[in-house]
Coordinates of C-alpha atoms in Angstrom, one line a residue:
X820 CA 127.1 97.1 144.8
X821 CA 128.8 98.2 141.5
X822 CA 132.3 97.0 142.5
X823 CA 133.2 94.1 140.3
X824 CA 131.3 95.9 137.3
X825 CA 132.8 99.6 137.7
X826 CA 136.3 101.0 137.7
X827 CA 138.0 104.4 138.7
X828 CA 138.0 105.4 135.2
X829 CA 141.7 105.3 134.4
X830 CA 142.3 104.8 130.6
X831 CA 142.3 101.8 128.9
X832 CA 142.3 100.0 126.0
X833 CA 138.4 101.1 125.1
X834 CA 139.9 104.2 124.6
X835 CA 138.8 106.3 128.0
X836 CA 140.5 109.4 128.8
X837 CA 143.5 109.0 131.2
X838 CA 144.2 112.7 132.5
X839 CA 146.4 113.4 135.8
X840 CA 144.5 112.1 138.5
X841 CA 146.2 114.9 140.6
X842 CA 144.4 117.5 138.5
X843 CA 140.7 118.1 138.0
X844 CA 138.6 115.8 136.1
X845 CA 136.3 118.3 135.1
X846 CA 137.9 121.9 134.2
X847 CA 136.5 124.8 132.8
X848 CA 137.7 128.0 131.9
X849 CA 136.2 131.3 131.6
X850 CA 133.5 129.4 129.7
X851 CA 130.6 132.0 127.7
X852 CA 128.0 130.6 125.7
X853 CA 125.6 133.1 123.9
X854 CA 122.9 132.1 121.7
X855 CA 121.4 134.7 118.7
X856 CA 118.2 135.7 119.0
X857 CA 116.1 138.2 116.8
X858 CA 116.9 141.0 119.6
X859 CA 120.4 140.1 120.1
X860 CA 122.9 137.4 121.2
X861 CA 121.9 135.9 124.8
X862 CA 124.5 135.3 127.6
X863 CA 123.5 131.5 128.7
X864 CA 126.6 131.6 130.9
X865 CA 129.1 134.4 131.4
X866 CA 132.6 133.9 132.6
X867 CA 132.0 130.2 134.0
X868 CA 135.1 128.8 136.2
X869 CA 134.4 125.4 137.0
X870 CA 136.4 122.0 138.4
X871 CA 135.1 118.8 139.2
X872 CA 137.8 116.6 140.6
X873 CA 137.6 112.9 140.3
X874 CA 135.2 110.4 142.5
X875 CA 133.3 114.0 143.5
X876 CA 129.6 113.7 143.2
X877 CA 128.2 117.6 142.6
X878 CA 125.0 118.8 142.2
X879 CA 123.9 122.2 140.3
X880 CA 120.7 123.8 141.4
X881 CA 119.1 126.9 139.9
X882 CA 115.8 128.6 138.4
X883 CA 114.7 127.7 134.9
X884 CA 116.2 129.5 132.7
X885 CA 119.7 130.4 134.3
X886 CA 121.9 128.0 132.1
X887 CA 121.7 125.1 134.1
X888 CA 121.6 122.8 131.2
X889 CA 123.7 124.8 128.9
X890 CA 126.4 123.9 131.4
X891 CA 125.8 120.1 131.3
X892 CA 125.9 120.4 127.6
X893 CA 129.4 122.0 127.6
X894 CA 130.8 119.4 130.0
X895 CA 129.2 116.4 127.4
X896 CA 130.0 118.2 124.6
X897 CA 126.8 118.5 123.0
X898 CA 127.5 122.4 122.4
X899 CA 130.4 124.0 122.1
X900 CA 131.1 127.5 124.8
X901 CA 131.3 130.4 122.4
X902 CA 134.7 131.4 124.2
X903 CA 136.5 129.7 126.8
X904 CA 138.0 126.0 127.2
X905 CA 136.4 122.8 129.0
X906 CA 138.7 120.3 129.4
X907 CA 137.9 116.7 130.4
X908 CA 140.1 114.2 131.7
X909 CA 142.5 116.5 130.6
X910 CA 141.5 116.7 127.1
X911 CA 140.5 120.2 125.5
X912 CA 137.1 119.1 124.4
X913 CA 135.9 121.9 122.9
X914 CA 138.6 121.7 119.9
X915 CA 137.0 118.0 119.3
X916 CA 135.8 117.7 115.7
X917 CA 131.8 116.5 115.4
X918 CA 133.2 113.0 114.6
X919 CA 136.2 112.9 117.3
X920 CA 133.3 114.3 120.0
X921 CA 130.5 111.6 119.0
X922 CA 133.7 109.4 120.0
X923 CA 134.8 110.9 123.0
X924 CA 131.3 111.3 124.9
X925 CA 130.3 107.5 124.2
X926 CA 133.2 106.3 126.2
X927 CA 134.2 109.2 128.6
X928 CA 130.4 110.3 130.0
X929 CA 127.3 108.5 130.8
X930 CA 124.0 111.1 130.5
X931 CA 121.0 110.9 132.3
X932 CA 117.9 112.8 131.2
X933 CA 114.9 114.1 133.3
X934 CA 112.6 112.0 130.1
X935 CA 115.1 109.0 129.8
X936 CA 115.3 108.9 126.2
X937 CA 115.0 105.2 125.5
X938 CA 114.5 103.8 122.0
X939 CA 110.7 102.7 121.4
X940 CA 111.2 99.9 119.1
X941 CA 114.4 98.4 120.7
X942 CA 114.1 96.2 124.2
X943 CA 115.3 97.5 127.6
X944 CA 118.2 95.4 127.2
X945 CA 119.3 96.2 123.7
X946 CA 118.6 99.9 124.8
X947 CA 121.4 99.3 127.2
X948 CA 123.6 97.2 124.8
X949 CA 123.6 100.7 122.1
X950 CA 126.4 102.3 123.5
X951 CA 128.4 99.1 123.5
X952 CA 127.9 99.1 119.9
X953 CA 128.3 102.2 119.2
X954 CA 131.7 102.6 120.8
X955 CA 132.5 99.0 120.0
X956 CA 133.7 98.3 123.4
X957 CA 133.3 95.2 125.3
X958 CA 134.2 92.6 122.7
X959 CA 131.0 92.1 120.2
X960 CA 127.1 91.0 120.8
X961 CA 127.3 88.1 123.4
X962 CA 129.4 90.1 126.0
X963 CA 127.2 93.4 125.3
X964 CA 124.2 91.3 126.3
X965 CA 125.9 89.6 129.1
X966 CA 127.6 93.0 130.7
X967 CA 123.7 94.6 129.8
X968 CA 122.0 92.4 131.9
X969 CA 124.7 92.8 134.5
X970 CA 123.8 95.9 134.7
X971 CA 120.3 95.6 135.0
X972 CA 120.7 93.5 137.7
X973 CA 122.8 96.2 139.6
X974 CA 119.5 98.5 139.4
X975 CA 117.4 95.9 140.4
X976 CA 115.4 95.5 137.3
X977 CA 116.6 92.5 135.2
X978 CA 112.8 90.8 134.9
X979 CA 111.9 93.5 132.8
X980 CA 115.1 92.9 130.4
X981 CA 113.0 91.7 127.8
X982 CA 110.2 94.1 128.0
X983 CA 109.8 97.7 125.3
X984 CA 110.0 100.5 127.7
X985 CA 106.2 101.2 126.9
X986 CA 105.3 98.2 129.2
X987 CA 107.1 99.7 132.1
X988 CA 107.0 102.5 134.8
X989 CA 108.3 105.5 134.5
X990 CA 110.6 105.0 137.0
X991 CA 111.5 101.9 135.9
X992 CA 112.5 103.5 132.4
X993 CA 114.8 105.7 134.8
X994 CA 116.6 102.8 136.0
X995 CA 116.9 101.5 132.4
X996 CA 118.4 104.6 131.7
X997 CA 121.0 104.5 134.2
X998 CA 122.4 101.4 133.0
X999 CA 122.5 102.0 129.9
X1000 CA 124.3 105.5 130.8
X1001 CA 127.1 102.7 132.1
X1002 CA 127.3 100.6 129.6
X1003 CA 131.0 101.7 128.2
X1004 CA 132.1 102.2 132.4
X1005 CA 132.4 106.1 131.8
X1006 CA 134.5 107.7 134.5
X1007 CA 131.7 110.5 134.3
X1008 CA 127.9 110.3 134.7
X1009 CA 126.2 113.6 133.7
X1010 CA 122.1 113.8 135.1
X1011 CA 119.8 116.5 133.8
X1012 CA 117.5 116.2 136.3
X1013 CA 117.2 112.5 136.8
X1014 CA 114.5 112.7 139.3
X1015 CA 112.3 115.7 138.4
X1016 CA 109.7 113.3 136.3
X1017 CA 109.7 110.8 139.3
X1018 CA 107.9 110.8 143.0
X1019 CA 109.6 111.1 145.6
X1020 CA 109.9 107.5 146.6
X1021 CA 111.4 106.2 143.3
X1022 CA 113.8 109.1 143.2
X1023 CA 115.0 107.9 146.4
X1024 CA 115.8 105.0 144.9
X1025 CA 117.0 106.4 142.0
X1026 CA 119.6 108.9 144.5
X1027 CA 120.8 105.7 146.0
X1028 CA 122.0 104.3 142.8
X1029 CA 123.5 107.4 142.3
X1030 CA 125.3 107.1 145.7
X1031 CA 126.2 103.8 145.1
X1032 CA 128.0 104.4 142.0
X1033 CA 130.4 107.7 143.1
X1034 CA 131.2 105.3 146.2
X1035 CA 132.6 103.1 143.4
X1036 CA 134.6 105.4 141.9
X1037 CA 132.3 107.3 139.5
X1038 CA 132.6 111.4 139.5
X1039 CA 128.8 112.5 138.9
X1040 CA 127.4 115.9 137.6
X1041 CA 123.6 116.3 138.5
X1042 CA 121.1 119.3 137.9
X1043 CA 118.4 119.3 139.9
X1044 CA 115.5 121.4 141.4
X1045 CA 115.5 119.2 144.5
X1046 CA 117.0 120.4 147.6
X1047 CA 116.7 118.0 149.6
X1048 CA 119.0 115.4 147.2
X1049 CA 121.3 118.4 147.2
X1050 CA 122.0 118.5 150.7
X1051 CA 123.1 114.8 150.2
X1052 CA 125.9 115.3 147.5
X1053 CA 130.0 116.5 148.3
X1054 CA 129.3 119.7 146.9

């Protein structure tokens, strides 16, 4: 499963990060991110030294509260540390411009939220053809559609290509999601608690896809309250 779709996540000519495969994939550096608040600035994380290397699946577990998600957006780079560097694929992300990051993330890292985030209005399928537009990879409309439903396939819910993901399951949504977080081939998938919406059966499912992907190559980065999938992971 995966293998003819998914590659190691060398660069290439859709404009993927290279890096030295020798080094980490993930590396961050004395990382801080405070936020200001009426009372004073607050520490989200302090002092954060972190590597990922490549084909690594790691999982993050903590209370509410203790920066969990903070650190998933400094390795995406939806927020910026306060001090420190995160480098990815052994670019310096955090000295991205707005514009060069938008960029970057759509064809370096696949996210998966706990509350999938799918457009209302578009199809399953043309949710998972988005990023393929927006990053322009993958050679215009027909071979979006084609690599889309490819994908869909792989996570075993094609039928429902065609469907809004209001006529769906919740854990069917899920699965949506997760193709459309490979829709450019990202070396990197990034979870914010993929399975915490989901019982226990379809996050099962959902795990194996995850499992299934990092033994093809993809490095994942997955926050999560649930132990058990914990125990499963490299690290």
């Amino acid at each position: 499963m995966f293998q003819k779709l998914f590659s190691r996540g060398k660069a290439d000519t859709n404009g993927r990060s290279t890096g030295d495969q020798n080094a980490p994939l993930i590396d961050l550096r004395n990382v801080v991110k405070a936020y200001e608040t009426p009372v004073g600035d607050f520490i989200a994380l302090k002092g954060i030294d972190l590597t990922v290397d490549y084909g690594e699946f790691v999982a993050v577990i903590g209370k509410s509260g203790s920066g969990k998600t903070t650190l998933v957006n400094m390795i995406t780079g939806i927020d910026r540390p306060t001090s420190g560097e995160v480098i990815v694929g052994g670019k310096p992300i955090h000295n991205l411009s707005e514009g060069a990051m938008a960029e970057w993330r759509g064809r370096n890292v696949g996210i998966i939220f706990q509350f999938f985030q799918l457009l209302p209005m578009l199809t399953n399928v043309e949710n998972v053809m988005l990023p393929m537009d927006f990053a322009g990879t993958f050679n215009g409309q027909k071979s979006w559609r084609d690599r889309s439903l490819d994908l869909l396939d792989q996570v075993e819910i094609k039928e429902h290509a065609f469907k809004l993901p209001s006529e769906i399951s919740g854990g069917q949504q899920q699965r949506v999601a997760i193709a459309r977080s490979l829709a450019n081939d990202p070396p990197i998938l990034v979870a914010d608690e993929p399975t915490g919406n989901l019982d226990q059966k379809t996050a099962e499912k959902v795990f194996q896809i995850f499992e299934n992907a990092v033994a093809s190559g993809k490095t994942i980065f997955m926050v999560t309250h649930d132990r058990d999938l914990a125990r499963r992971v490299n690290r």
